[in-house]
């Protein structure tokens, strides 16, 4: 048995000390390379460029200097994705019904290499309408809690994105959200001495209009029977 490397073969009767030194050098090279790659990715995300495949409606730039790629607007799909968001914002469609909307307006996934263009799936729709990249921010790596301001053209405002997440909550799968209420955070106190909290309520009319209201009430931490 022997170990094949790029420059030579290693056999059991070779000098063990020399092999250990060369293996150590190779291992250190891998560690240094990993640090350099991570440092480069950190610099890239801090500059506002997400180092991955651009979401639907955008495209990665090509033929630019390495490490300075941009995420550009996809002129063909950007207006179609925006139209899909506008339909969602009306409150008349749930996530599954947006599949029919995507078919109607001609929105499909990008072809991959030589594969044909395919229709949107339920998973594609969910990832699209819950992706914060569309209002200008992104998390990298995903799940790390590290958020960055993107250097790309946003498709949504933060208010539109929050409204869509609220509408998704009506389907029984609300996303974790953080709201800043004008009179929250201990600004108001109930007559019983407890703080006042706030919550959002969504009212959908028969004509399809959706209204979002903010209600303030006692937290009832001191007096569970407080009616304020």
CSV table of C-alpha atoms in Angstrom, one decimal:
chain,number,residue,atom,x,y,z
A,1,UNK,CA,0.0,0.0,0.0
A,2,UNK,CA,1.1,3.5,-0.6
A,3,UNK,CA,-0.1,7.1,-0.4
A,4,UNK,CA,-0.3,9.0,-3.7
A,5,UNK,CA,0.3,12.8,-3.6
A,6,UNK,CA,0.5,15.3,-6.3
A,7,UNK,CA,4.3,15.3,-6.4
A,8,UNK,CA,5.3,11.8,-5.3
A,9,UNK,CA,4.2,8.5,-3.8
A,10,UNK,CA,4.7,7.6,-0.1
A,11,UNK,CA,5.5,4.0,0.9
A,12,UNK,CA,5.6,2.3,4.3
A,13,UNK,CA,9.4,2.0,4.4
A,14,UNK,CA,10.0,5.8,3.6
A,15,UNK,CA,11.5,8.0,6.3
A,16,UNK,CA,8.8,8.6,8.8
A,17,UNK,CA,10.3,11.9,10.1
A,18,UNK,CA,10.4,13.4,6.6
A,19,UNK,CA,6.8,12.3,5.9
A,20,UNK,CA,5.6,13.8,9.2
A,21,UNK,CA,7.2,17.1,8.4
A,22,UNK,CA,5.7,17.2,4.9
A,23,UNK,CA,2.3,16.2,6.2
A,24,UNK,CA,2.5,19.0,8.8
A,25,UNK,CA,3.4,21.6,6.1
A,26,UNK,CA,0.4,20.4,4.0
A,27,UNK,CA,-1.9,20.6,7.1
A,28,UNK,CA,-0.7,24.1,7.9
A,29,UNK,CA,-1.2,25.2,4.3
A,30,UNK,CA,-4.8,24.0,4.5
A,31,UNK,CA,-5.4,25.9,7.8
A,32,UNK,CA,-3.9,29.1,6.4
A,33,UNK,CA,-5.9,28.8,3.2
A,34,UNK,CA,-9.1,28.4,5.2
A,35,UNK,CA,-8.3,31.6,7.2
A,36,UNK,CA,-7.7,33.5,4.0
A,37,UNK,CA,-10.9,32.4,2.4
A,38,UNK,CA,-12.9,33.2,5.5
A,39,UNK,CA,-11.2,36.6,5.7
A,40,UNK,CA,-12.1,37.3,2.1
A,41,UNK,CA,-15.7,36.3,2.5
A,42,UNK,CA,-16.0,38.5,5.6
A,43,UNK,CA,-14.7,41.5,3.7
A,44,UNK,CA,-17.1,40.8,0.9
A,45,UNK,CA,-20.2,40.6,3.0
A,46,UNK,CA,-19.2,43.7,5.0
A,47,UNK,CA,-19.0,45.5,1.7
A,48,UNK,CA,-22.6,44.4,1.0
A,49,UNK,CA,-22.1,41.5,-1.4
A,50,UNK,CA,-23.6,38.2,-0.6
A,51,UNK,CA,-21.2,35.4,-1.7
A,52,UNK,CA,-23.7,33.0,-3.2
A,53,UNK,CA,-26.1,32.5,-6.1
A,54,UNK,CA,-28.4,35.6,-6.5
A,55,UNK,CA,-32.1,35.0,-5.6
A,56,UNK,CA,-34.7,35.0,-8.4
A,57,UNK,CA,-35.0,38.4,-9.9
A,58,UNK,CA,-31.3,39.1,-9.6
A,59,UNK,CA,-28.2,37.8,-11.2
A,60,UNK,CA,-24.5,37.5,-10.4
A,61,UNK,CA,-22.1,39.7,-12.4
A,62,UNK,CA,-19.5,38.0,-14.6
A,63,UNK,CA,-16.2,38.8,-16.1
A,64,UNK,CA,-15.2,41.2,-13.3
A,65,UNK,CA,-12.1,41.3,-11.1
A,66,UNK,CA,-12.1,38.3,-8.7
A,67,UNK,CA,-13.6,39.2,-5.3
A,68,UNK,CA,-15.5,42.2,-6.6
A,69,UNK,CA,-18.5,40.5,-8.2
A,70,UNK,CA,-21.8,42.3,-7.8
A,71,UNK,CA,-25.4,41.2,-7.7
A,72,UNK,CA,-27.3,42.9,-10.5
A,73,UNK,CA,-30.9,43.2,-11.4
A,74,UNK,CA,-32.3,40.5,-13.8
A,75,UNK,CA,-34.2,42.7,-16.2
A,76,UNK,CA,-36.3,39.7,-17.4
A,77,UNK,CA,-37.4,38.4,-14.0
A,78,UNK,CA,-37.1,41.4,-11.6
A,79,UNK,CA,-40.5,43.0,-12.7
A,80,UNK,CA,-42.2,39.6,-12.6
A,81,UNK,CA,-41.0,38.9,-9.0
A,82,UNK,CA,-42.1,42.3,-8.0
A,83,UNK,CA,-45.5,41.7,-9.5
A,84,UNK,CA,-45.8,38.5,-7.5
A,85,UNK,CA,-45.0,40.4,-4.3
A,86,UNK,CA,-47.6,43.1,-5.2
A,87,UNK,CA,-50.2,40.3,-5.6
A,88,UNK,CA,-49.3,38.9,-2.2
A,89,UNK,CA,-49.5,42.4,-0.6
A,90,UNK,CA,-53.2,42.6,-1.7
A,91,UNK,CA,-54.0,40.0,0.9
A,92,UNK,CA,-56.2,38.0,-1.6
A,93,UNK,CA,-53.7,35.1,-2.1
A,94,UNK,CA,-52.1,32.7,0.2
A,95,UNK,CA,-48.7,31.1,-0.5
A,96,UNK,CA,-50.2,28.1,-2.4
A,97,UNK,CA,-52.4,30.4,-4.6
A,98,UNK,CA,-49.4,32.3,-5.6
A,99,UNK,CA,-48.3,29.3,-7.7
A,100,UNK,CA,-51.2,30.1,-10.0
A,101,UNK,CA,-50.3,33.7,-10.1
A,102,UNK,CA,-46.7,32.9,-11.0
A,103,UNK,CA,-48.0,30.7,-13.9
A,104,UNK,CA,-50.4,33.5,-15.0
A,105,UNK,CA,-47.7,36.2,-15.2
A,106,UNK,CA,-45.1,33.9,-16.7
A,107,UNK,CA,-42.6,33.7,-13.8
A,108,UNK,CA,-40.5,30.6,-13.7
A,109,UNK,CA,-37.2,29.4,-12.2
A,110,UNK,CA,-33.9,30.1,-14.0
A,111,UNK,CA,-32.6,27.3,-16.1
A,112,UNK,CA,-29.6,25.5,-14.6
A,113,UNK,CA,-26.8,24.8,-17.1
A,114,UNK,CA,-28.5,22.9,-19.9
A,115,UNK,CA,-31.6,22.0,-18.0
A,116,UNK,CA,-34.9,23.4,-19.2
A,117,UNK,CA,-36.8,26.2,-17.4
A,118,UNK,CA,-39.1,24.8,-14.7
A,119,UNK,CA,-42.2,26.1,-13.0
A,120,UNK,CA,-42.2,27.5,-9.5
A,121,UNK,CA,-42.9,25.0,-6.7
A,122,UNK,CA,-44.4,25.5,-3.3
A,123,UNK,CA,-40.9,25.5,-1.8
A,124,UNK,CA,-39.7,28.1,-4.3
A,125,UNK,CA,-42.6,30.4,-3.5
A,126,UNK,CA,-42.0,30.0,0.3
A,127,UNK,CA,-38.3,30.8,0.0
A,128,UNK,CA,-39.1,33.8,-2.2
A,129,UNK,CA,-41.7,35.5,0.0
A,130,UNK,CA,-39.7,35.0,3.2
A,131,UNK,CA,-36.3,36.0,1.9
A,132,UNK,CA,-35.1,39.3,3.5
A,133,UNK,CA,-32.7,39.8,0.7
A,134,UNK,CA,-35.5,41.4,-1.3
A,135,UNK,CA,-35.8,44.4,1.1
A,136,UNK,CA,-32.0,44.9,1.2
A,137,UNK,CA,-30.6,42.8,4.0
A,138,UNK,CA,-29.1,39.3,4.2
A,139,UNK,CA,-27.8,36.9,6.9
A,140,UNK,CA,-24.4,35.2,6.3
A,141,UNK,CA,-23.9,32.4,7.0
A,142,UNK,CA,-27.6,31.5,7.3
A,143,UNK,CA,-28.6,30.8,10.9
A,144,UNK,CA,-25.5,32.7,12.3
A,145,UNK,CA,-27.4,35.8,13.4
A,146,UNK,CA,-24.9,38.0,11.5
A,147,UNK,CA,-26.9,40.4,9.3
A,148,UNK,CA,-25.5,42.8,6.7
A,149,UNK,CA,-26.9,45.6,4.6
A,150,UNK,CA,-26.8,44.6,0.9
A,151,UNK,CA,-25.3,46.7,-1.8
A,152,UNK,CA,-27.9,45.7,-4.3
A,153,UNK,CA,-31.1,47.3,-5.5
A,154,UNK,CA,-33.9,46.3,-3.1
A,155,UNK,CA,-37.2,45.1,-4.5
A,156,UNK,CA,-39.3,45.7,-1.4
A,157,UNK,CA,-39.4,48.2,1.4
A,158,UNK,CA,-39.0,46.9,5.0
A,159,UNK,CA,-42.7,47.7,5.7
A,160,UNK,CA,-43.8,45.7,2.6
A,161,UNK,CA,-41.7,42.8,3.7
A,162,UNK,CA,-43.1,42.9,7.3
A,163,UNK,CA,-46.6,43.1,5.9
A,164,UNK,CA,-46.0,40.0,3.8
A,165,UNK,CA,-44.7,38.1,6.9
A,166,UNK,CA,-47.8,39.1,8.8
A,167,UNK,CA,-50.0,37.9,6.0
A,168,UNK,CA,-48.1,34.6,6.0
A,169,UNK,CA,-48.9,34.3,9.7
A,170,UNK,CA,-52.6,33.9,8.8
A,171,UNK,CA,-51.7,30.6,7.2
A,172,UNK,CA,-50.8,29.1,10.6
A,173,UNK,CA,-47.0,29.4,10.1
A,174,UNK,CA,-46.0,32.8,11.4
A,175,UNK,CA,-42.4,33.8,11.2
A,176,UNK,CA,-40.5,35.0,14.2
A,177,UNK,CA,-40.8,38.8,14.0
A,178,UNK,CA,-39.7,41.7,16.2
A,179,UNK,CA,-42.0,44.8,16.2
A,180,UNK,CA,-41.2,48.2,17.6
A,181,UNK,CA,-44.4,49.7,19.0
A,182,UNK,CA,-44.6,53.5,19.6
A,183,UNK,CA,-45.9,53.1,23.1
A,184,UNK,CA,-44.3,49.8,24.0
A,185,UNK,CA,-41.2,49.1,26.1
A,186,UNK,CA,-42.6,50.4,29.4
A,187,UNK,CA,-43.7,53.9,28.1
A,188,UNK,CA,-47.2,53.4,29.3
A,189,UNK,CA,-48.4,51.9,32.7
A,190,UNK,CA,-51.8,50.4,33.5
A,191,UNK,CA,-53.7,51.9,36.6
A,192,UNK,CA,-53.1,48.6,38.4
A,193,UNK,CA,-49.3,49.3,38.2
A,194,UNK,CA,-48.4,46.8,35.5
A,195,UNK,CA,-46.8,47.7,32.2
A,196,UNK,CA,-48.8,47.9,28.9
A,197,UNK,CA,-48.0,45.7,26.0
A,198,UNK,CA,-49.0,45.8,22.3
A,199,UNK,CA,-50.0,43.3,19.7
A,200,UNK,CA,-51.0,43.3,16.0
A,201,UNK,CA,-54.4,42.2,14.8
A,202,UNK,CA,-55.3,41.5,11.1
A,203,UNK,CA,-58.8,42.2,9.8
A,204,UNK,CA,-59.8,40.9,6.4
A,205,UNK,CA,-62.9,42.4,4.8
A,206,UNK,CA,-65.2,40.6,2.4
A,207,UNK,CA,-63.9,42.7,-0.5
A,208,UNK,CA,-60.4,41.4,0.1
A,209,UNK,CA,-59.0,44.5,1.8
A,210,UNK,CA,-56.7,43.7,4.7
A,211,UNK,CA,-56.2,46.1,7.6
A,212,UNK,CA,-53.6,45.8,10.4
A,213,UNK,CA,-54.4,47.3,13.8
A,214,UNK,CA,-52.3,47.8,16.9
A,215,UNK,CA,-54.0,47.1,20.2
A,216,UNK,CA,-52.5,48.0,23.7
A,217,UNK,CA,-53.6,46.3,26.9
A,218,UNK,CA,-52.4,45.4,30.4
A,219,UNK,CA,-49.9,42.6,30.7
A,220,UNK,CA,-51.8,41.4,33.9
A,221,UNK,CA,-48.6,40.4,35.6
A,222,UNK,CA,-49.7,42.0,38.9
A,223,UNK,CA,-53.4,41.5,38.7
A,224,UNK,CA,-54.4,38.6,36.4
A,225,UNK,CA,-58.0,39.8,36.5
A,226,UNK,CA,-57.3,43.4,35.4
A,227,UNK,CA,-59.9,44.4,32.8
A,228,UNK,CA,-58.0,47.5,31.5
